[in-house]
Every structure is written in structure tokens, then in C-alpha cells.
Tab-separated table of C-alpha atoms in Angstrom:
chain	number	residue	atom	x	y	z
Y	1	UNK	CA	-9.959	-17.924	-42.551
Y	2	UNK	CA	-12.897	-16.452	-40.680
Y	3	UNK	CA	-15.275	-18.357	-39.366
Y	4	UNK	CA	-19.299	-18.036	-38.514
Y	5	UNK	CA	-19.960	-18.451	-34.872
Y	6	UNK	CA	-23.055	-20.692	-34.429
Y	7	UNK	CA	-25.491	-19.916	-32.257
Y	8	UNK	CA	-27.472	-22.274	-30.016
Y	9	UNK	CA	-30.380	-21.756	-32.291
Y	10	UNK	CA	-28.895	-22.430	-35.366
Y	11	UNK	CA	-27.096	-25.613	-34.254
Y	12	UNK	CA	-30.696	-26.672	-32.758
Y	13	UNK	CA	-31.959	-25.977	-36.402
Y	14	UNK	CA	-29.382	-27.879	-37.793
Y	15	UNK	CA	-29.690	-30.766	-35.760
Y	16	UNK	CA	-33.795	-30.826	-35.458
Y	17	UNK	CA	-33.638	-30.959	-31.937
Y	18	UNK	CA	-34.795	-28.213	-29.181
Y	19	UNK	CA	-32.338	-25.514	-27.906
Y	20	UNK	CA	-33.039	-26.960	-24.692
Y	21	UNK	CA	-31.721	-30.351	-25.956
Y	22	UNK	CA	-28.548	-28.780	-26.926
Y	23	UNK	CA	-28.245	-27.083	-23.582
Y	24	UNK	CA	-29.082	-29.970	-21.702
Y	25	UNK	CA	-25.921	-31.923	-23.394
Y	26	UNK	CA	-23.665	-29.688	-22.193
Y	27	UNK	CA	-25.029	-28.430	-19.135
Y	28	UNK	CA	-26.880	-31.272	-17.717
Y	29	UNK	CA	-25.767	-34.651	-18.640
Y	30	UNK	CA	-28.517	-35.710	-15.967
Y	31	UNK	CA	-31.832	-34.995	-18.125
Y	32	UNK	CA	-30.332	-37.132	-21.201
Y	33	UNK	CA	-29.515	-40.985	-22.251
Y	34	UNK	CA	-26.235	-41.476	-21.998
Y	35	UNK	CA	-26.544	-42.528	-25.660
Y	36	UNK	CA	-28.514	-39.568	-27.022
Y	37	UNK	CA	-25.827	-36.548	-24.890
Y	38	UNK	CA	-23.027	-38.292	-26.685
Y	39	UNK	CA	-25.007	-38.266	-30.615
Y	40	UNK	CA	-25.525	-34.646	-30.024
Y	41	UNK	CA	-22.084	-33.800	-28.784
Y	42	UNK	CA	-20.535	-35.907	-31.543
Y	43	UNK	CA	-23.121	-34.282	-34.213
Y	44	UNK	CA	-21.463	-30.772	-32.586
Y	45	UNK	CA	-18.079	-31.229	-32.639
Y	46	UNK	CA	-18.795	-32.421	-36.150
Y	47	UNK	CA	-20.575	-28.821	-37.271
Y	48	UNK	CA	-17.646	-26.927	-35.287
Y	49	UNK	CA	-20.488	-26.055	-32.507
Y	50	UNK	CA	-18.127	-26.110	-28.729
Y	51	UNK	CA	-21.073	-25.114	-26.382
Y	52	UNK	CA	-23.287	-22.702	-25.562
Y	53	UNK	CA	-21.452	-19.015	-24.644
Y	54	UNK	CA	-20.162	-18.734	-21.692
Y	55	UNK	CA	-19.612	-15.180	-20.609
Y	56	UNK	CA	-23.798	-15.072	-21.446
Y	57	UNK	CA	-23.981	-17.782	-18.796
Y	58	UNK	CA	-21.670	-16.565	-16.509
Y	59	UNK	CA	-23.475	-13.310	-16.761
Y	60	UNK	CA	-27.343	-15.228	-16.624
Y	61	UNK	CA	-25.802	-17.289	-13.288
Y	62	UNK	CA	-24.058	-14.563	-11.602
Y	63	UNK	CA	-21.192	-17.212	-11.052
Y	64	UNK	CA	-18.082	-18.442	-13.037
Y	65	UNK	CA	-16.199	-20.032	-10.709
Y	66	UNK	CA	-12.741	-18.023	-11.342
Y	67	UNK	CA	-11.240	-15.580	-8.982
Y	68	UNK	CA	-9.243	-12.869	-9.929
Y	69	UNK	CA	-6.070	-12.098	-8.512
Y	70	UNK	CA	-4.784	-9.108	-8.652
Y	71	UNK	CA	-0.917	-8.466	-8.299
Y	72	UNK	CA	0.856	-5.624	-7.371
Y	73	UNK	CA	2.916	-5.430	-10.495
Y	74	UNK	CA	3.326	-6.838	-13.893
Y	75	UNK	CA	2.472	-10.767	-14.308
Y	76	UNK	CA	6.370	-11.182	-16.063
Y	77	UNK	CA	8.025	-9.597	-13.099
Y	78	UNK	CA	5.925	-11.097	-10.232
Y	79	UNK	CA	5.926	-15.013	-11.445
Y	80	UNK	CA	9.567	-14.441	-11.858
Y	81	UNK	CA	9.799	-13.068	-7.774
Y	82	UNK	CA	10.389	-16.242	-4.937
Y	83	UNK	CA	7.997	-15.131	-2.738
Y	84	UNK	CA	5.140	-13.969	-5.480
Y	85	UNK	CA	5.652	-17.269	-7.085
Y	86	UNK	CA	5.111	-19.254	-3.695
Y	87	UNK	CA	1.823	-17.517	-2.931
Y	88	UNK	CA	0.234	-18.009	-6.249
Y	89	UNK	CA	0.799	-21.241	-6.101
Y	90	UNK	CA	-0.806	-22.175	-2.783
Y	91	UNK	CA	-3.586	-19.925	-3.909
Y	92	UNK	CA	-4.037	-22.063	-7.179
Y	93	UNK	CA	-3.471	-25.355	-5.064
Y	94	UNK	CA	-6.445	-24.021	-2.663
Y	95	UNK	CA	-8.855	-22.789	-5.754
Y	96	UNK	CA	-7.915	-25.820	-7.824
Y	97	UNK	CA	-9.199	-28.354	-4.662
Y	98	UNK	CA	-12.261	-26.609	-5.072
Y	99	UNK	CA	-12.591	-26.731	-8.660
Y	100	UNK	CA	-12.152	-22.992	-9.004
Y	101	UNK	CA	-10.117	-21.327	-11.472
Y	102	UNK	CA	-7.481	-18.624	-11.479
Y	103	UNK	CA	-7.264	-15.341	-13.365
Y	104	UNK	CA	-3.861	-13.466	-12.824
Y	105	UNK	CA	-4.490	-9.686	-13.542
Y	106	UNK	CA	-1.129	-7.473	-13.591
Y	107	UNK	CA	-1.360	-4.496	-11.042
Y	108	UNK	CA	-0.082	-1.954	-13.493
Y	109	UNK	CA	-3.568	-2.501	-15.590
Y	110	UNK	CA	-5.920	0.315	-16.349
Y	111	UNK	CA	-9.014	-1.273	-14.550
Y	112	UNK	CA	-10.312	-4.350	-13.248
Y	113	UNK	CA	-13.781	-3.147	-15.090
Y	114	UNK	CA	-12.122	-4.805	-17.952
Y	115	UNK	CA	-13.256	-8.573	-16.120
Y	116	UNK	CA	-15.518	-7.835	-13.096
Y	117	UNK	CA	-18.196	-8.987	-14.930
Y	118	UNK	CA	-16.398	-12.881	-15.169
Y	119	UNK	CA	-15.298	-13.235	-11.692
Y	120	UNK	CA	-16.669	-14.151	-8.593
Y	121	UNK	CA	-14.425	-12.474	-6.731
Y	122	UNK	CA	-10.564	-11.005	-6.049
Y	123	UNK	CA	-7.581	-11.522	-4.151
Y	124	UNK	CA	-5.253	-8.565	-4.262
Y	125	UNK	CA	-1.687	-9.418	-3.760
Y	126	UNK	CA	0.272	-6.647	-2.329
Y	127	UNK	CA	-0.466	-2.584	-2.952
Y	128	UNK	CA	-0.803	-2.628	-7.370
Y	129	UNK	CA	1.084	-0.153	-8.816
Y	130	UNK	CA	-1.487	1.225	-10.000
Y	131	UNK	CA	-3.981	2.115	-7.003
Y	132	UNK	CA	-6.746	2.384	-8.655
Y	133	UNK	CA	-7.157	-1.055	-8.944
Y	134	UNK	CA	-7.253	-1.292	-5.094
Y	135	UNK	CA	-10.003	1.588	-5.147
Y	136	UNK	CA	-12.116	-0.374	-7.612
Y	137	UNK	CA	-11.954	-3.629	-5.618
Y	138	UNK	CA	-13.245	-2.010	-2.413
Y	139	UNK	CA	-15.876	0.168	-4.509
Y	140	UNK	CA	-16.975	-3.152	-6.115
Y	141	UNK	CA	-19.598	-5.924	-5.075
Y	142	UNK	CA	-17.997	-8.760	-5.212
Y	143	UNK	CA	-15.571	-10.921	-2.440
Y	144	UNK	CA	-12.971	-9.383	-1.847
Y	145	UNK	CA	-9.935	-10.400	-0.001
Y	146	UNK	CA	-6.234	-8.324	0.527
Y	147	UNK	CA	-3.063	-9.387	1.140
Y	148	UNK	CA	0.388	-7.832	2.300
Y	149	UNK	CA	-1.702	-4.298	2.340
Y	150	UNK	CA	-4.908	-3.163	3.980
Y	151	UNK	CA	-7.940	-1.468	2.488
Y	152	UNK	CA	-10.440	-0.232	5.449
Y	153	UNK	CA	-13.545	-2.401	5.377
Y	154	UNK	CA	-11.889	-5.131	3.222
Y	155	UNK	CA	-10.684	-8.645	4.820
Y	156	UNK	CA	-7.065	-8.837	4.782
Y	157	UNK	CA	-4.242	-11.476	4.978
Y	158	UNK	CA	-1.007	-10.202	6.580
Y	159	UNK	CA	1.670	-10.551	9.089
Y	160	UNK	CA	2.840	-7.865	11.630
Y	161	UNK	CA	5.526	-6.497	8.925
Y	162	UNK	CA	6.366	-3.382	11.916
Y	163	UNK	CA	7.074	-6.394	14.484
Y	164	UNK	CA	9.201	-8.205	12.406
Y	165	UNK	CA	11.197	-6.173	11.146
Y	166	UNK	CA	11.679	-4.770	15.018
Y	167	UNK	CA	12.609	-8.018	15.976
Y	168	UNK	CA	15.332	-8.900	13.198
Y	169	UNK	CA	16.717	-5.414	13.392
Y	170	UNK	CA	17.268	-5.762	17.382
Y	171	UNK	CA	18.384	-8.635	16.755
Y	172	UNK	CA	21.093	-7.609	14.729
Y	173	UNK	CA	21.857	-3.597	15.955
Y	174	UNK	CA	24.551	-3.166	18.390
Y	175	UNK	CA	25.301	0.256	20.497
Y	176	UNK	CA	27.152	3.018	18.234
Y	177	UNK	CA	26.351	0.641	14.647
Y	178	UNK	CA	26.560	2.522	11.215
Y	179	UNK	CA	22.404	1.172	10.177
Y	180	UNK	CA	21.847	1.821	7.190
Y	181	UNK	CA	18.007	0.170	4.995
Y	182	UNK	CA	17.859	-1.175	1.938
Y	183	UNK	CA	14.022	-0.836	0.983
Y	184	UNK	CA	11.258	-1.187	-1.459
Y	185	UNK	CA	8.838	1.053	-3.097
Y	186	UNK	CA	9.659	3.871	-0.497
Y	187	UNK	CA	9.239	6.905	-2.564
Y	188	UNK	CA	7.927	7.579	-6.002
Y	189	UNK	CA	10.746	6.956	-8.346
Y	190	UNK	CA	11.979	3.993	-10.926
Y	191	UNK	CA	15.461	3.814	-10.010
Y	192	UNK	CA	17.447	2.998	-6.563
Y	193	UNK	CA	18.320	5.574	-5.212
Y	194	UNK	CA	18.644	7.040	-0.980
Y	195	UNK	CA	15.303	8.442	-0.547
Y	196	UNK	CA	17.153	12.323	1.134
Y	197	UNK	CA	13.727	14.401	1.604
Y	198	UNK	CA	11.652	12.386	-1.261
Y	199	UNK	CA	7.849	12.067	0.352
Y	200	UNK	CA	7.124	8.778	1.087
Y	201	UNK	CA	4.192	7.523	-0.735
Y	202	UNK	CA	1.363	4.600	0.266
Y	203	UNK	CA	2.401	5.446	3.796
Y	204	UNK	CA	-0.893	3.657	5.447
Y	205	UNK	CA	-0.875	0.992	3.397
Y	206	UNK	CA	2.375	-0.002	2.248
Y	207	UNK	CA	3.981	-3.005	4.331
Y	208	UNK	CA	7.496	-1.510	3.496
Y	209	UNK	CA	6.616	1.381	5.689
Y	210	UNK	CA	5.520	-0.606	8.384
Y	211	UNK	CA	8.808	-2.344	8.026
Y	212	UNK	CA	10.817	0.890	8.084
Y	213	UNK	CA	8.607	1.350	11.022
Y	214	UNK	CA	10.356	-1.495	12.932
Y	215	UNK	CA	13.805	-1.015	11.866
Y	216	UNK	CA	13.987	2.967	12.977
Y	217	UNK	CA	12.112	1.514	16.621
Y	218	UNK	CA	14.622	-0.931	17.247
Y	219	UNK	CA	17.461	1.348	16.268
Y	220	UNK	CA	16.621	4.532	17.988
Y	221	UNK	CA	15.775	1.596	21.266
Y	222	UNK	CA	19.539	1.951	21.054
Y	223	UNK	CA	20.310	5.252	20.743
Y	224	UNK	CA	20.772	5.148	16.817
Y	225	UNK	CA	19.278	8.048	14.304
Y	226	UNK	CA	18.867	6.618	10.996
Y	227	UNK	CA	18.994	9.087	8.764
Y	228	UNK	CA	17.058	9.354	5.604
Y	229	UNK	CA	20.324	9.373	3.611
Y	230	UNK	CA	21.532	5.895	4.927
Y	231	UNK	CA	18.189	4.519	3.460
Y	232	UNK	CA	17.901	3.480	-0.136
Y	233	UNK	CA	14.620	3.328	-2.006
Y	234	UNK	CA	14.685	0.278	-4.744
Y	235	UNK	CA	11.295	0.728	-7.094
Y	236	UNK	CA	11.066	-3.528	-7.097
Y	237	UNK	CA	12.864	-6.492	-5.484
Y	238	UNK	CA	15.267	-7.390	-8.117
Y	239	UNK	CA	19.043	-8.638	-8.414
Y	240	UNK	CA	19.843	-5.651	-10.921
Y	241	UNK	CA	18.452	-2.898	-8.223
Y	242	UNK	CA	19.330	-4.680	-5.457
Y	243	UNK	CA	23.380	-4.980	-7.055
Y	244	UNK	CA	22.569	-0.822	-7.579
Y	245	UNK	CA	22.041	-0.305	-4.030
Y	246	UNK	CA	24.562	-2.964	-2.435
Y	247	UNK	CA	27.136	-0.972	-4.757
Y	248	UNK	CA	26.758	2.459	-3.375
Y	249	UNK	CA	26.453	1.335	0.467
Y	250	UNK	CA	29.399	-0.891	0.381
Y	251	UNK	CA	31.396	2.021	-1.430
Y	252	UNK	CA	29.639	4.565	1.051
Y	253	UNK	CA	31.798	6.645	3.622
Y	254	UNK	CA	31.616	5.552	6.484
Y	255	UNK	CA	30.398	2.842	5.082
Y	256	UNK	CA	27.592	0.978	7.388
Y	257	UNK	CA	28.293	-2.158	9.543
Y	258	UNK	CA	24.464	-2.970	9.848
Y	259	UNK	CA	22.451	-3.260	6.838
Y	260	UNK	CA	18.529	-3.951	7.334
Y	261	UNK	CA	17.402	-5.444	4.210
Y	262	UNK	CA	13.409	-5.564	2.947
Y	263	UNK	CA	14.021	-8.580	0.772
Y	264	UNK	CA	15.806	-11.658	0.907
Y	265	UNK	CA	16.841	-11.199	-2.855
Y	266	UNK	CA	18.148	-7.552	-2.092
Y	267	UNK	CA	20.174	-9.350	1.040
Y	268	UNK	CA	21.970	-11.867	-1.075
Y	269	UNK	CA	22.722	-9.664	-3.613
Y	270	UNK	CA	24.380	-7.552	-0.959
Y	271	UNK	CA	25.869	-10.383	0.917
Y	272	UNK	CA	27.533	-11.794	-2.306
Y	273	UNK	CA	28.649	-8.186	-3.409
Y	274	UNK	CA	30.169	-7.769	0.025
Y	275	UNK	CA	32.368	-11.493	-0.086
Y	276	UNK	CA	33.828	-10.229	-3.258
Y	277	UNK	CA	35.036	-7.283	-1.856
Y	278	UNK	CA	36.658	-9.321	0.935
Y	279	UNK	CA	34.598	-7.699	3.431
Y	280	UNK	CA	34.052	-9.978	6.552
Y	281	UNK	CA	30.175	-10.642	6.759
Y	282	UNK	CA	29.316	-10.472	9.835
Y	283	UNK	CA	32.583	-8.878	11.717
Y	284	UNK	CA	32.465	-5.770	9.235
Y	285	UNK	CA	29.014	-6.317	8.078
Y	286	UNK	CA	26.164	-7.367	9.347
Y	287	UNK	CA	23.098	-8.218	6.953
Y	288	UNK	CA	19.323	-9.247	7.571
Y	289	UNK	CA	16.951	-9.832	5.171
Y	290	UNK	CA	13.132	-10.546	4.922
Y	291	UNK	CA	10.635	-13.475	3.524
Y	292	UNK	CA	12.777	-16.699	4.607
Y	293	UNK	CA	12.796	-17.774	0.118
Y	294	UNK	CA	14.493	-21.138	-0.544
Y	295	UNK	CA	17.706	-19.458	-1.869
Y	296	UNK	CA	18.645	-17.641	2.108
Y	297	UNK	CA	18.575	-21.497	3.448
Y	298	UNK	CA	21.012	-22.323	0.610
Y	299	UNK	CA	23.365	-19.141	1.211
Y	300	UNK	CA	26.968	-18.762	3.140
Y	301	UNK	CA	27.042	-17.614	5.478
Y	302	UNK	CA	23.546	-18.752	6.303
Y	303	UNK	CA	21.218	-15.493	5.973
Y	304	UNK	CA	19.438	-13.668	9.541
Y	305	UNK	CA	15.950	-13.219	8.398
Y	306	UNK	CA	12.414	-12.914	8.980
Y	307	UNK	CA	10.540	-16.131	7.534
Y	308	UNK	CA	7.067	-16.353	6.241
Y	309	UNK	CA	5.437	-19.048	4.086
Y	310	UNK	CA	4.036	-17.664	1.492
Y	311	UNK	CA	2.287	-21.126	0.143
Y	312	UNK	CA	0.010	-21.162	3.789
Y	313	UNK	CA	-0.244	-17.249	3.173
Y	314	UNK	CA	-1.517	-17.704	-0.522
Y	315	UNK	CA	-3.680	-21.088	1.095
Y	316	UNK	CA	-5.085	-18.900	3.688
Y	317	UNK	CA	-6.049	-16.295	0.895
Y	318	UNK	CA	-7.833	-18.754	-1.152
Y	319	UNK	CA	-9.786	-20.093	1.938
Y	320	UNK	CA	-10.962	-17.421	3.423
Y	321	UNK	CA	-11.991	-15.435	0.256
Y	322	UNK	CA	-14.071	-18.514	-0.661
Y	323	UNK	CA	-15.297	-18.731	2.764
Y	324	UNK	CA	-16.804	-15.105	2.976
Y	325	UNK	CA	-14.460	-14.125	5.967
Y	326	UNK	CA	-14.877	-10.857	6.805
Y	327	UNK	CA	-11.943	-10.345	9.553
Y	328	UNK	CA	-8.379	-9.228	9.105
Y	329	UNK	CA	-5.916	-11.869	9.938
Y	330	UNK	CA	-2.339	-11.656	11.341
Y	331	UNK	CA	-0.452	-14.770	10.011
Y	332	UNK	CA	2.887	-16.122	12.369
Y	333	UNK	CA	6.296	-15.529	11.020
Y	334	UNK	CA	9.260	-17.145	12.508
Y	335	UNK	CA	12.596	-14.951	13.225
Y	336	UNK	CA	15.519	-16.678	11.959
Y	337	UNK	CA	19.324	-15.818	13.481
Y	338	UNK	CA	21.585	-17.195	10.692
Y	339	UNK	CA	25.573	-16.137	10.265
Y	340	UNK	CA	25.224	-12.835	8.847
Y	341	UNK	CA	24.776	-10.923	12.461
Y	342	UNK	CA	27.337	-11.673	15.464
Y	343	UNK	CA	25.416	-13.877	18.173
């Protein structure tokens, strides 16, 4: 059944009282009785009248009081990721403390034109698949905060992805090791696959590169090529590619004895892959992984990885995007030497 949408006016007319009357009962409680806001509130609830419009006011004020944030993939397949999850909730904790809300706005979207206009400002969660977004939100007005990628001129949230991933590959590399990478969003292509002499794409701004970055150091420290057939391209971090990828290296010949994984999910999947093979993890393989997710503490052999919080990395978002910083921060990560290398 449709239904006329009342105006401020016409509920004023209806109720013989002033627009600004009306206003004031929803607005501000302060310049009524307590006994006349809650006639008039009754009176509109009663005529089907919730308030005055509020993308006009959010447009009069200037402010709404959400913040956008803007993920680097669809909303289904990032709230269903560990690590994604983690940081959008201590972003919500941080926003919710100050009575802020939160929009989540998928990274494969056409434009963030579509709600500029409503928010007060974004947080852009890893590189979106579509990059256009990331253009927009340094072109626009507004706050604007990045994490897990850099835009020049834009504050950013990160930690040193090339360092890490030097350190955990070091740690796990010995002299005359078969290395081979399992990686993410390497190349332009929707299936796993070894990335052979695919361009790499997002090369400045991609955190997987500066994680390839540290691998191939650490490696060629020790006298190791890694060739761009012994590393695998996987278009998301997800069990299905991840199983894809863990397949083809394990049946590989030779097949590696040091696997450098970008994920934590992509590692498991690999480690469990590799135990039901019967191959000895670490003596015949070694595997690292990245992030430090609940599900590595849980696994055996314990998983070698790089551990970040993502909750203090969301929280540290939140804080400084409401804060106006202006700086690019490098957040601590803590290397941890599980089961899955030799000590």
C-alpha cells in the first residue's frame, strides 16, 4: 500500500502548532516541557509522522555522524575473512564509544559518489578492487584515513608488510631450500594460478608486493632465486583457492620444502593438505603464514607466522580518522616461531 510522506509543514498544519515546534521535539528536547515534547511526539507517531528528513539535515549541518568504510572487496566475502572481521569490529567498537555510526561500502562498487554526501568521512580498508574508489577518496573533501595500502597525501594505518615478511621468511629459509610463495592479488586474474611473466599489478600500493618484497630479500640473503614460476597468484584469501594452490605445489616437481604463505587461511589450508598426504611438516615442509587469526593458535603443529591485531589496527583507524591525524603510522607486529619451520 503506498503511503504519503508528510512533510514537516503538513504535520505542523495538522497539529496547529509551528514547524519550529515540531522540530524542536525532535531535535531539541531542551526548548520544550517535558510534558508538551512527549504530546507532540505521541500526536506524531499517531499521524505516521517519524521526524523531520534526515539526509536534508545531514546535508543543512554538513555532519551525520557515520563514517564510511570502504573495503577492498565485496561486504559477503570480507565479513566472512578472520582478519577483515577483526578490524571492523574494533573500528565499530571505537565509532560506537563515540556515538558514531558505521557504513560498510563493498570495494567492488561503482562510486562512493553514491553516499559522500551522508558521511563525514572514510576509512578504506585495504586496496578496493575497484580503484577508483581509492581515487575518489583522495580527490574528495572529506577525512580520510587508509589502511593496509597507501594513497600519497592521505593518512594511513599500516605495518611494515616488506619487514615482516623478511623476518618470517629468514626465519624459516635454510641454504639450498626449494622456496616457493603462495600470494594474494599478485597479478590480474580470478583464478590461482603461478604468476610465469603475468605483470604485476598495484605494485606501489599493494601490501602483497611489499610482502613478496621481503620474502625474495631474505631468500636471495641466502643465495636462493625464486623464480616467478614457484610463486602462485590466489585472486582472494579463501580455503577453496588456497586448497587450488596447496594442490599443485605439494604435487609440484621438485616439489618445495619452504613455502612462504601471505595468509594464515592459505597456510592452514596447505598445512592440512600436506598431513594428509603424510608429508612431515616441518622435516619435508616447512610453512609460514601471515596475520596471527585465532584459528593458527589452535592448529598442529602450531603455525610460524607474522601476528598483527587487527582489533587495535581497526581501533587505531577509528581514532585517528576522528582525530584529524594527518601522519602515516607504522603499527608493531610480533614474529611468531611455531612448529611448522625447524628451530
Amino acid at each position: 500500500m503506498n503511503k504519503t510522506k508528510l512533510t514537516l509543514k503538513d504535520v505542523a498544519q495538522q497539529l496547529g502548532v509551528s514547524t519550529a515546534t515540531i522540530s524542536n521535539a525532535f531535535n531539541r528536547p531542551d526548548q520544550l516541557s517535558k510534558g508538551k515534547r512527549e504530546e507532540i511526539l505521541a500526536q506524531c507517531e499517531r499521524i505516521g509522522y517519524s521526524g523531520p528528513n534526515k539526509a536534508a539535515q545531514i546535508l543543512r549541518k554538513g555532519t551525520s555522524n557515520i563514517v564510511a568504510l570502504v573495503l577492498a572487496d565485496s561486504i559477503a566475502y570480507m565479513v566472512s575473512d578472520p582478519v577483515a572481521s577483526t578490524f571492523i569490529k574494533g573500528v565499530s567498537t571505537t565509532l560506537q564509544q563515540q556515538g558514531k555510526h558505521l557504513l560498510l561500502y563493498a570495494g567492488d562498487s561503482n562510486s562512493i559518489l553514491d553516499v559522500v554526501d551522508f558521511v563525514d568521512g572514510f576509512i578504506c580498508y585495504g586496496a578496493p578492487r575497484n580503484y577508483k574508489l581509492a581515487q575518489e577518496i583522495a580527490a574528495q573533501s572529506k577525512p580520510a584515513i587508509t589502511v593496509d595500502f597507501d594513497i600519497d597525501d592521505v593518512p594511513s594505518i599500516n605495518i611494515d608488510n616488506e619487514n615482516a615478511a623478511y623476518e618470517v621468511a629468514k626465519a624459516a629459509i635454510d641454504e639450498n631450500d626449494i622456496v616457493a610463495i603462495l600470494g594474494l592479488r599478485l597479478i590480474d586474474s580470478p583464478t590461482t594460478c603461478r604468476i610465469y611473466d603475468s605483470p604485476l599489478i598495484d605494485v606501489n600500493s599493494s601490501i602483497s608486493h611489499r610482502r613478496l618484497d621481503g620474502y625474495v630479500r631474505a631468500a636471495k640473503e641466502l643465495g636462493i632465486e625464486i623464480n616467478n614460476e614457484w610463486i602462485w597468484h590466489l585472486p582472494e584469501s579463501d580455503r577453496s583457492y588456497a586448497r587450488q594452490a596447496a594442490k599443485e605445489v605439494l604435487m609440484s616437481s621438485p616439489r618445495p620444502n619452504t613455502v612462504l604463505c601471505m595468509s594464515d587461511i592459505i597456510a592452514l589450508e596447505l598445512l592440512h593438505s600436506a598431513l594428509a598426504m603424510g608429508i612431515d611438516v616441518p622435516n619435508e615442509l616447512k610453512i609460514t603464514g601471515f596475520d596471527g587469526i585465532e584459528e593458527a593458535d589452535r592448529a598442529r603443529p602450531h603455525l610460524t607466522t607474522v601476528c598483527q591485531s587487527s582489533v587495535a589496527k581497526g581501533e587505531a583507524a577509528a581514532k585517528a580518522l576522528l582525530a584529524g591525524e594527518e601522519r602515516k603510522q607504522i603499527l608493531p607486529f610480533d614474529l611468531k616461531l611455531g612448529e611448522t619451520i625447524l628451530s
